Short mmCIF file of C-alpha atoms in Angstrom, two decimals:
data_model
loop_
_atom_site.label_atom_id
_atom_site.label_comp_id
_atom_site.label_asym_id
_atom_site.label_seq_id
_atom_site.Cartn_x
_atom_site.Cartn_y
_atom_site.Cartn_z
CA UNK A 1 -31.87 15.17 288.23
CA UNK A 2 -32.51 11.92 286.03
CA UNK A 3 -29.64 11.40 283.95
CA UNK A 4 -31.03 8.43 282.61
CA UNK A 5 -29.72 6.29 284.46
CA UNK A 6 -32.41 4.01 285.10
CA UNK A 7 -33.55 4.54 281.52
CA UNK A 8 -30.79 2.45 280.69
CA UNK A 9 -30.59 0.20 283.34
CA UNK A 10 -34.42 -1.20 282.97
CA UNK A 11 -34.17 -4.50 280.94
CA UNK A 12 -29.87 -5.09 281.65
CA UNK A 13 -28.85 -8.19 283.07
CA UNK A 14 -25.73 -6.32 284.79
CA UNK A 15 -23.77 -3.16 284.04
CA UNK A 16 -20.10 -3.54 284.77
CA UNK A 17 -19.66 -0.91 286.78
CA UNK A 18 -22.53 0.97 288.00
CA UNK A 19 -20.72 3.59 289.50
CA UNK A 20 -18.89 4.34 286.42
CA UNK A 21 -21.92 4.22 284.48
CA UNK A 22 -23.57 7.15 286.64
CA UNK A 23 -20.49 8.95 286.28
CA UNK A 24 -20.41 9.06 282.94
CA UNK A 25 -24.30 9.82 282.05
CA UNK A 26 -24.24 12.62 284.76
CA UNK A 27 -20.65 14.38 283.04
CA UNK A 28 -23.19 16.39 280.84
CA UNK A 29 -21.44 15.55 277.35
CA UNK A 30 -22.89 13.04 274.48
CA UNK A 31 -21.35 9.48 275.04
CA UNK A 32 -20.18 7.20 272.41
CA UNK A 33 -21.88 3.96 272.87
CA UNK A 34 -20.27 0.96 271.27
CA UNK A 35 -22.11 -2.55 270.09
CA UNK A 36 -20.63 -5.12 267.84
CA UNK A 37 -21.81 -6.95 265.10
CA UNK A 38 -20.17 -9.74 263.23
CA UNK A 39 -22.07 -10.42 259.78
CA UNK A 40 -22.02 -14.32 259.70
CA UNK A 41 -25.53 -13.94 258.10
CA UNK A 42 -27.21 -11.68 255.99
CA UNK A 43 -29.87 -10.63 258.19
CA UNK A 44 -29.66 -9.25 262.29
CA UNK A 45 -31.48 -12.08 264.01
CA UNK A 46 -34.05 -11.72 267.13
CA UNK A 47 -31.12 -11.45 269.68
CA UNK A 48 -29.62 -8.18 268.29
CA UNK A 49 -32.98 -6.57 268.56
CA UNK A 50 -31.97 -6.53 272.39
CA UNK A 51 -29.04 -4.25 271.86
CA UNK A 52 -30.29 -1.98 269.05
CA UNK A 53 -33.41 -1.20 271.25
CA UNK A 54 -30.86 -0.86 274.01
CA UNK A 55 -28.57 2.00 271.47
CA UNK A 56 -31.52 3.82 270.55
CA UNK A 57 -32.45 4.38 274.80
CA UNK A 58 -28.88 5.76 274.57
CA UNK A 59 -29.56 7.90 271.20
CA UNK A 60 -33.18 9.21 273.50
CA UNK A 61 -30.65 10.23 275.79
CA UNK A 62 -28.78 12.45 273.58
CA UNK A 63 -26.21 9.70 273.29
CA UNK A 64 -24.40 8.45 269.77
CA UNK A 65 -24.71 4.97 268.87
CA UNK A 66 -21.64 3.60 266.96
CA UNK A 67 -22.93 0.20 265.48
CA UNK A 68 -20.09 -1.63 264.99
CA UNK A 69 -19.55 -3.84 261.88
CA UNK A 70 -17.67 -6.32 262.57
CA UNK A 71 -16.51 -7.01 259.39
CA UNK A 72 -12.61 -8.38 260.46
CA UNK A 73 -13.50 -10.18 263.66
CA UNK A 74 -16.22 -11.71 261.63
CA UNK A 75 -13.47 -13.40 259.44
CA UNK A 76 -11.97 -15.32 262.55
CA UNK A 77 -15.41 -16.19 263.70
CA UNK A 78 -16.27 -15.25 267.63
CA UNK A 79 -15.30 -18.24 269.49
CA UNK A 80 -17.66 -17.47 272.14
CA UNK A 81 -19.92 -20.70 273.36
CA UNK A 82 -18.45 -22.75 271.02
CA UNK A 83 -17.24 -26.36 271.57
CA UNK A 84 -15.31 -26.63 268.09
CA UNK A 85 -13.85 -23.95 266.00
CA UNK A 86 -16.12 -21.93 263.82
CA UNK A 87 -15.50 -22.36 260.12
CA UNK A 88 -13.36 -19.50 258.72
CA UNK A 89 -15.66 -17.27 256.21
CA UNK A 90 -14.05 -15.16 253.75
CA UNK A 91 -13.91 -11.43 253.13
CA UNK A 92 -16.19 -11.42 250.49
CA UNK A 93 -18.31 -13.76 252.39
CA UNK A 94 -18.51 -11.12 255.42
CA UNK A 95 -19.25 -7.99 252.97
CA UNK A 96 -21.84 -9.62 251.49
CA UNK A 97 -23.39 -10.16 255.14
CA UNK A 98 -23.28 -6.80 256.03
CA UNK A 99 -24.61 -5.66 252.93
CA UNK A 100 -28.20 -5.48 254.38
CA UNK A 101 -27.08 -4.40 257.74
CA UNK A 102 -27.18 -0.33 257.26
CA UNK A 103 -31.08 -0.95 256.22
CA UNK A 104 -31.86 -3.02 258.77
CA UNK A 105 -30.63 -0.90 261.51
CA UNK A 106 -32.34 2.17 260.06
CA UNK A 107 -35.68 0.88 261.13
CA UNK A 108 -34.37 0.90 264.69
CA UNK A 109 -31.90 3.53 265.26
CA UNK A 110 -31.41 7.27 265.01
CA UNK A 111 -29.62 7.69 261.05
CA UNK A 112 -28.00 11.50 262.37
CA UNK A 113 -27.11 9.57 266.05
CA UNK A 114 -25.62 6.73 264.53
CA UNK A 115 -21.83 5.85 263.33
CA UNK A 116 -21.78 2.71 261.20
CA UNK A 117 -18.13 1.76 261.32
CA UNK A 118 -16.09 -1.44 260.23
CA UNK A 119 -13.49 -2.82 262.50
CA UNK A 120 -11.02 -3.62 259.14
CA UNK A 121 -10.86 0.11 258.82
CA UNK A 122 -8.13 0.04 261.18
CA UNK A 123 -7.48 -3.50 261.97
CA UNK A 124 -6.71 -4.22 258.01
CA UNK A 125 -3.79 -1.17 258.84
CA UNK A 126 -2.30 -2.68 262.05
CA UNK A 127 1.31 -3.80 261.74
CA UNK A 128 2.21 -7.16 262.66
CA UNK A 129 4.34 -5.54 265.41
CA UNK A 130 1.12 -3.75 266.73
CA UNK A 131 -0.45 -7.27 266.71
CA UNK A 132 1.97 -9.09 268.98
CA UNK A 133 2.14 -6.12 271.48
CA UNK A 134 -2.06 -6.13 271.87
CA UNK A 135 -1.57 -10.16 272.03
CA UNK A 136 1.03 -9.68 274.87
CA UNK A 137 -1.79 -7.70 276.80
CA UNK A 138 -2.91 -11.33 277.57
CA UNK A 139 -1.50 -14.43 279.00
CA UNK A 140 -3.13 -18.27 278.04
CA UNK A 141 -4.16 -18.45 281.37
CA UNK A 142 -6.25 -15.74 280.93
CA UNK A 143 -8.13 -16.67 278.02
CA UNK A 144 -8.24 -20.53 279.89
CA UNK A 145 -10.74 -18.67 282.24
CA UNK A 146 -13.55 -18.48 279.45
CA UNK A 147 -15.10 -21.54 280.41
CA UNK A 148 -15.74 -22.69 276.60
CA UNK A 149 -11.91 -22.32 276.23
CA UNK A 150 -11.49 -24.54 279.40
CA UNK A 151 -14.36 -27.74 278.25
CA UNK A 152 -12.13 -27.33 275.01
CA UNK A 153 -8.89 -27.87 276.44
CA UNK A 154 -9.77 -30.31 279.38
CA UNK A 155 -11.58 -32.46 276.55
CA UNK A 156 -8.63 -32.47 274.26
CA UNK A 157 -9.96 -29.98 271.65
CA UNK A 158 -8.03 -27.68 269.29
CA UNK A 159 -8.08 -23.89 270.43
CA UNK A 160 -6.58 -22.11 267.29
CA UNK A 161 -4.39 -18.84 268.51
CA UNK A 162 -6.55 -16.84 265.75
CA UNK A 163 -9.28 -17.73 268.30
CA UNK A 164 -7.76 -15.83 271.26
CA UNK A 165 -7.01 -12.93 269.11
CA UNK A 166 -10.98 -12.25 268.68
CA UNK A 167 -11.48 -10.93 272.45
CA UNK A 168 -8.08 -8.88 272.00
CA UNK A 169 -9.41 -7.69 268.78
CA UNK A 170 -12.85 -6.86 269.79
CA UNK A 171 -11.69 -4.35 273.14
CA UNK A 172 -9.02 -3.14 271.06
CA UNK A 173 -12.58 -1.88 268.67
CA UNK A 174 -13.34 -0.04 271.57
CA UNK A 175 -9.91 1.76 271.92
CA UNK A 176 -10.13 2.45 268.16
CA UNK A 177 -13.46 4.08 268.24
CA UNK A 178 -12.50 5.93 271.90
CA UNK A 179 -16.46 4.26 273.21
CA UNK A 180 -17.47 5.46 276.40
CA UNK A 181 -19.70 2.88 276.53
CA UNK A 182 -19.73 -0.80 275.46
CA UNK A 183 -23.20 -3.26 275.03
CA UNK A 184 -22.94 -6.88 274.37
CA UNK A 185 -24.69 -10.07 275.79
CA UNK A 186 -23.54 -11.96 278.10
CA UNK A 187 -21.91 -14.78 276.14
CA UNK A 188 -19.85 -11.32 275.21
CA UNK A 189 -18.28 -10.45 279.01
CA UNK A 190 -15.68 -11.85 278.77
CA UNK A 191 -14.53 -10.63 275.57
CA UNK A 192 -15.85 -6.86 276.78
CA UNK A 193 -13.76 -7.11 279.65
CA UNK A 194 -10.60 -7.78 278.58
CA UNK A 195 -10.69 -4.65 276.55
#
C-alpha cells in the first residue's frame, strides 16, 4: 500500500530519518506538518516555493500544513549562513512583512488544510524562567558546531547570545505546535535538529 511515501520523498535532498518518516505516513492518522517562515520581507521569495509545493504534497496526502509565521524569531533575525549579525528589525517591522503572507500562500496551499500560526503566540507568553531552562537544553559547544558559528568565532567575530536562542526557539515552535513533521532547507538542519 503507497502511503505516500515516495510522494514526498521525490524532489528532498534528505529526510532525517527515513524510517521514522514511513512510520509515521503508514500510522493511518492526518500529520501535522510544520514549515517556518520569518517575514524579513514583504513578499515569499523563489526559495519558499520549494517548501509550500512540498506542504501542499503533504495536504494531497490528507496531511495538515501548519505554515508557520515566524513572526518572533523573525525579530532576532535567523543567524543561519551569516558571517555578521543580521540587523535587528522591529515588531512592527515583522507584522508588516507578514501582512501579505496569508494571500500569498493561498495560491499554493489547501485554505481548510492549512494552520497559519505565529510563533509570538506563545513565545511572547514564555517566562524568563522557561527561557533559561530551553537555553540550558544546549551547551556553546553545541551551537560552535554550525559551521557559520565556527568561521565567526575562529575569525574573531561577535556571536550575540540572542543569536543562539533562534535554533532553541525555532524546535521549541515545533514542541508548541506538537508537528509530526518538520520541512526546512538545508541551511535550516541544524536549527531543525536541535529541536
Amino acid at each position: 500500500m503507497d502511503n505516500g511515501f515516495d510522494t514526498i520523498k521525490h524532489g528532498t535532498v534528505e529526510i532525517l530519518v527515513e524510517e521514522q518518516l514511513r512510520t509515521k505516513l503508514s500510522a493511518g492518522r492526518p500529520l501535522r506538518v510544520k514549515a517556518g517562515f520569518d517575514p524579513t520581507a514583504p513578499d515569499l521569495h523563489l526559495g519558499h516555493t520549494v517548501l509550500l509545493n512540498k506542504l501542499r504534497q503533504f495536504q494531497t496526502l490528507g496531511h495538515r500544513a501548519l505554515f508557520l509565521i515566524g513572526d518572533f524569531t523573525g525579530m532576532i533575525g535567523d543567524p543561519s549562513g551569516r558571517s555578521t549579525m543580521r540587523k535587528a528589525l522591529t515588531r512592527e517591522a515583522v507584522v508588516e512583512n507578514a501582512a501579505t503572507y496569508t494571500d500569498q500562500i493561498s495560491k499554493v496551499l489547501d485554505a481548510e488544510h492549512t494552520e497559519i500560526v505565529f510563533n509570538s503566540t506563545w513565545m511572547d507568553k514564555m517566562p524568563a524562567a522557561d527561557m533559561v531552562r530551553l537555553a540550558s537544553r544546549a551547551t556553546v559547544a553545541r551551537m560552535l558546531e554550525r559551521e557559520d558559528f565556527t568561521r565567526r568565532y575562529k575569525n574573531g567575530q561577535a556571536i550575540a547570545i540572542h543569536e543562539f536562542l533562534y535554533p532553541l526557539i525555532q524546535g521549541y515552535d515545533s514542541v508548541a505546535l506538537q508537528a509530526d513533521v518538520e520541512l526546512g532547507g538545508t541551511d535550516q538542519k541544524f536549527n531543525l535538529l536541535i529541536g
